[in-house]
Amino acid sequence: MRYDPAKGITVLAIDDDEVVLKLISSIVKKKLPWRILTAGTGAKGLEYLRKNPVHLVLLDINMPRVDGFKTLDLIQHYEEFKNVPVIFVTSQTDSKTVVRARVAKIDDYIRKPIDPDEILERITTFVTQKIVFKILVVDDDEISLKLIKRFIETAFPYKAEVITVNAAPAGLNVIDTEEINLMILDDDMPVVSGIRMMGIMEEKNQMNDFPIIFMPGEDLSLESRGKMAEWKIKYFLEKPADPEVLIAVMMDALNLQPPPKAENIF
């Protein structure tokens, strides 16, 4: 999943009806902690998809020139968009269209006229259940690894896949092969320390790919502090990790706000 902490979670609405776009935009901005983009054509929507890390698409069917089904086909054609959930928002509710939507493997179907409560519920469900944040934890202490993994899986308010490794070389291999959204990194590890691991990442131009929460252990030397400043590391975590502090730092590093609870959405 593409995720840019500078932009946060983004919902894209594609509809040729400007009134509908304004309504959806107003609903999202008022009730949800996420960014909303709007496009009046399928072509414009695809342009936004290419330029922004979009996490959910709300798509009208009945649009001129390039309709919703053709736009969906184009979205599904690109490998980089294949995991982006798409919800049809349409007044076309006849059985033929519904069957065609199922065959096209649409993720969900919302009928117009739009019910604010319904669309809020669907957006919230898809954002929190379909978007998976990949969290890498690198620490040679197996107990610490298990505790951090459990803290994230039980308290992080979004869906997360926690990858744990007990050595820097294994962590570097994960970074080379997986799309990581956040790394929690211990420093005091044998053979390759956390600081040395970041040095290797810097050599491979990987230091700006995702935020890093660093666990320095003992006081850092002046040289190490200089490296932290050079690499713009601003998130630090004391061991043993406090669950509330850990989740708060993760949320800040990822530029996330807690999703609204179901009973508080409406």
Coordinates of C-alpha atoms in Angstrom, one line a residue:
M1 CA 0.0 0.0 0.0
R2 CA 1.3 3.4 -1.0
Y3 CA 1.2 5.7 2.0
D4 CA 2.8 9.2 2.3
P5 CA 2.8 10.4 5.9
A6 CA 3.0 14.0 4.7
K7 CA -0.4 13.6 3.0
G8 CA -2.1 11.0 5.3
I9 CA -5.0 8.8 4.2
T10 CA -6.7 10.0 1.0
V11 CA -10.2 9.3 -0.3
L12 CA -10.9 10.0 -4.0
A13 CA -14.4 10.7 -5.3
I14 CA -15.0 10.5 -9.1
D15 CA -18.4 11.9 -10.4
D16 CA -19.5 14.2 -13.2
D17 CA -22.1 15.7 -10.9
E18 CA -20.5 18.7 -9.1
V19 CA -23.3 18.7 -6.5
V20 CA -22.6 15.1 -5.5
L21 CA -18.8 15.8 -5.3
K22 CA -19.5 18.8 -3.0
L23 CA -21.8 16.7 -0.8
I24 CA -19.3 13.8 -0.5
S25 CA -16.4 16.3 0.2
S26 CA -18.5 18.1 2.9
I27 CA -19.4 14.8 4.6
V28 CA -15.8 13.5 4.7
K29 CA -14.3 16.8 5.8
K30 CA -16.8 17.3 8.6
K31 CA -16.8 13.8 10.1
L32 CA -13.6 12.0 9.1
P33 CA -9.9 12.7 9.8
W34 CA -8.8 12.0 6.2
R35 CA -8.1 14.0 3.0
I36 CA -10.7 14.0 0.2
L37 CA -9.9 14.6 -3.5
T38 CA -12.6 15.1 -6.1
A39 CA -12.5 14.5 -9.9
G40 CA -15.2 15.3 -12.4
T41 CA -14.1 12.7 -15.0
G42 CA -12.6 9.2 -15.0
A43 CA -9.5 10.6 -16.8
K44 CA -9.0 13.2 -14.0
G45 CA -9.5 10.6 -11.4
L46 CA -6.8 8.4 -12.9
E47 CA -4.5 11.4 -13.0
Y48 CA -5.0 11.9 -9.3
L49 CA -4.4 8.2 -8.7
R50 CA -1.0 8.4 -10.4
K51 CA 0.1 11.5 -8.5
N52 CA -1.3 10.7 -5.0
P53 CA -1.3 7.8 -2.7
V54 CA -5.1 7.2 -2.8
H55 CA -6.5 4.6 -0.4
L56 CA -10.2 4.5 -1.4
V57 CA -12.1 5.4 -4.5
L58 CA -15.8 6.4 -4.6
L59 CA -16.8 6.0 -8.3
D60 CA -19.9 7.0 -10.2
I61 CA -21.1 4.7 -13.0
N62 CA -23.0 7.0 -15.3
M63 CA -20.4 9.5 -16.6
P64 CA -19.9 10.8 -20.2
R65 CA -17.1 9.5 -22.5
V66 CA -15.4 7.3 -19.9
D67 CA -18.0 5.7 -17.6
G68 CA -17.5 4.1 -14.2
F69 CA -17.0 0.6 -15.5
K70 CA -14.3 1.7 -18.0
T71 CA -12.7 3.8 -15.3
L72 CA -12.8 0.7 -12.9
D73 CA -11.2 -1.4 -15.7
L74 CA -8.4 1.1 -16.1
I75 CA -7.8 1.3 -12.3
Q76 CA -7.6 -2.5 -12.1
H77 CA -5.3 -2.6 -15.1
Y78 CA -2.5 -0.9 -13.3
E79 CA -0.5 -3.0 -10.8
E80 CA 0.1 -0.1 -8.5
F81 CA -3.6 0.4 -8.0
K82 CA -4.8 -3.2 -7.7
N83 CA -5.1 -3.1 -3.9
V84 CA -7.0 0.2 -3.8
P85 CA -10.6 -0.5 -2.9
V86 CA -13.3 1.0 -5.2
I87 CA -16.9 1.6 -4.2
F88 CA -19.6 2.4 -6.8
V89 CA -21.8 5.3 -5.8
T90 CA -24.6 5.4 -8.3
S91 CA -28.3 5.8 -9.0
Q92 CA -28.2 2.8 -11.4
T93 CA -29.6 0.0 -9.2
D94 CA -31.2 -2.3 -11.8
S95 CA -30.3 -6.0 -11.5
K96 CA -28.3 -6.0 -14.8
T97 CA -26.0 -3.2 -13.5
V98 CA -25.6 -4.9 -10.1
V99 CA -24.6 -8.2 -11.7
R100 CA -22.2 -6.4 -14.0
A101 CA -20.6 -4.7 -11.0
R102 CA -20.1 -8.0 -9.2
V103 CA -18.5 -9.5 -12.3
A104 CA -16.2 -6.5 -12.4
K105 CA -15.2 -7.3 -8.8
I106 CA -16.2 -4.0 -7.4
D107 CA -15.5 -3.8 -3.6
D108 CA -18.9 -2.3 -2.6
Y109 CA -22.0 -0.6 -4.0
I110 CA -23.7 2.5 -2.6
R111 CA -27.0 3.7 -4.0
K112 CA -27.9 7.3 -4.8
P113 CA -29.3 9.6 -3.5
I114 CA -26.5 9.5 -1.0
D115 CA -27.3 8.8 2.7
P116 CA -24.6 10.6 4.7
D117 CA -24.7 8.0 7.5
E118 CA -24.3 5.1 5.0
I119 CA -21.4 6.6 3.1
L120 CA -19.6 7.5 6.3
E121 CA -20.0 4.0 7.6
R122 CA -18.8 2.4 4.4
I123 CA -15.8 4.8 4.1
T124 CA -14.7 4.2 7.7
T125 CA -15.0 0.4 7.4
F126 CA -13.0 0.2 4.2
V127 CA -10.3 2.6 5.4
T128 CA -9.8 0.8 8.7
Q129 CA -10.2 -2.8 7.4
K130 CA -8.7 -2.7 3.9
I131 CA -5.7 -0.5 4.4
V132 CA -2.9 -2.5 6.0
F133 CA 0.1 -0.7 7.5
K134 CA 3.3 -2.8 7.4
I135 CA 5.4 -2.2 10.5
L136 CA 8.9 -3.6 10.7
V137 CA 10.4 -4.1 14.2
V138 CA 14.1 -4.8 14.4
D139 CA 15.4 -5.8 17.9
D140 CA 17.7 -8.7 19.0
D141 CA 15.7 -9.0 22.3
E142 CA 13.0 -11.6 21.6
I143 CA 10.9 -10.5 24.6
S144 CA 10.9 -6.9 23.3
L145 CA 9.9 -8.1 19.9
K146 CA 6.9 -10.0 21.2
L147 CA 5.8 -7.2 23.5
I148 CA 5.9 -4.6 20.8
K149 CA 4.2 -6.8 18.3
R150 CA 1.4 -7.5 20.8
F151 CA 1.1 -3.8 21.7
I152 CA 0.6 -2.9 18.1
E153 CA -1.8 -5.7 17.2
T154 CA -4.0 -4.9 20.2
A155 CA -3.9 -1.1 20.4
F156 CA -3.0 0.4 17.0
P157 CA -6.4 1.7 15.7
Y158 CA -5.7 0.7 12.0
K159 CA -5.1 -2.7 10.5
A160 CA -1.4 -3.6 10.8
E161 CA 1.0 -6.4 9.7
V162 CA 3.9 -6.5 12.1
I163 CA 7.1 -8.0 10.8
T164 CA 9.6 -8.8 13.5
V165 CA 13.3 -9.6 12.9
N166 CA 16.1 -10.1 15.5
A167 CA 19.0 -8.7 13.5
A168 CA 19.8 -5.8 11.3
P169 CA 20.8 -7.8 8.2
A170 CA 17.4 -9.5 8.3
G171 CA 15.8 -6.1 8.6
L172 CA 17.7 -4.8 5.6
N173 CA 16.4 -7.8 3.6
V174 CA 12.8 -7.0 4.5
I175 CA 13.3 -3.4 3.5
D176 CA 14.6 -4.5 0.1
T177 CA 11.7 -6.9 -0.5
E178 CA 8.6 -5.3 1.3
E179 CA 6.8 -2.0 1.1
I180 CA 7.3 -0.9 4.7
N181 CA 5.3 2.0 6.2
L182 CA 7.2 2.4 9.5
M183 CA 10.2 0.9 11.2
I184 CA 10.9 0.6 15.0
L185 CA 14.6 0.0 15.3
D186 CA 16.8 -0.9 18.3
D187 CA 20.4 0.3 18.4
D188 CA 22.2 -2.1 20.7
M189 CA 22.4 -5.2 18.5
P190 CA 25.4 -7.4 17.9
V191 CA 27.4 -7.4 14.7
V192 CA 25.3 -4.6 13.0
S193 CA 23.9 -1.9 15.3
G194 CA 20.8 0.1 14.6
I195 CA 22.9 3.2 13.7
R196 CA 25.1 1.1 11.3
M197 CA 21.9 -0.3 9.8
M198 CA 20.7 3.3 9.1
G199 CA 24.1 4.1 7.6
I200 CA 23.7 1.2 5.2
M201 CA 20.2 2.4 4.4
E202 CA 21.5 5.9 3.7
E203 CA 24.1 4.4 1.3
K204 CA 21.2 2.7 -0.5
N205 CA 19.0 5.9 -0.5
Q206 CA 16.4 4.3 1.7
M207 CA 16.4 6.7 4.6
N208 CA 13.5 8.8 3.3
D209 CA 11.2 5.8 2.3
F210 CA 9.4 5.7 5.6
P211 CA 9.5 7.1 9.2
I212 CA 11.8 5.4 11.7
I213 CA 11.3 5.2 15.5
F214 CA 14.7 4.7 17.0
M215 CA 15.3 2.9 20.4
P216 CA 18.8 4.1 21.4
G217 CA 19.2 2.2 24.6
E218 CA 22.1 4.0 26.3
D219 CA 23.1 7.6 25.8
L220 CA 24.2 8.3 22.3
S221 CA 27.7 9.6 21.5
L222 CA 28.1 13.1 20.0
E223 CA 28.9 11.4 16.7
S224 CA 25.8 9.3 16.8
R225 CA 23.7 12.4 17.7
G226 CA 25.2 14.1 14.7
K227 CA 24.1 11.2 12.5
M228 CA 20.6 11.4 13.9
A229 CA 20.4 15.0 13.0
E230 CA 21.9 14.4 9.6
W231 CA 19.3 11.6 8.9
K232 CA 16.5 13.7 10.4
I233 CA 15.5 11.1 12.9
K234 CA 13.0 12.7 15.2
Y235 CA 11.1 9.8 16.8
F236 CA 12.7 8.1 19.8
L237 CA 11.4 5.4 22.1
E238 CA 12.7 4.4 25.5
K239 CA 12.9 0.7 26.5
P240 CA 11.0 -1.0 27.8
A241 CA 8.3 0.4 25.5
D242 CA 5.2 1.9 27.2
P243 CA 2.2 0.8 25.1
E244 CA 0.4 4.2 25.2
V245 CA 3.6 6.1 24.3
L246 CA 4.5 3.6 21.5
I247 CA 1.1 3.9 19.9
A248 CA 1.1 7.7 20.2
V249 CA 4.6 8.0 18.6
M250 CA 3.5 5.7 15.8
M251 CA 0.4 7.7 15.1
D252 CA 2.5 10.9 15.0
A253 CA 5.2 9.4 12.8
L254 CA 2.6 8.2 10.3
N255 CA 0.6 11.4 10.5
L256 CA -2.6 9.5 11.5
Q257 CA -5.6 10.5 13.5
P258 CA -7.7 7.9 15.2
P259 CA -10.7 6.7 13.1
P260 CA -14.0 7.7 14.5
K261 CA -15.7 5.0 16.6
A262 CA -18.9 3.6 15.0
E263 CA -21.1 5.1 17.7
N264 CA -19.5 8.6 17.2
I265 CA -19.6 8.8 13.4
F266 CA -23.1 10.2 13.0

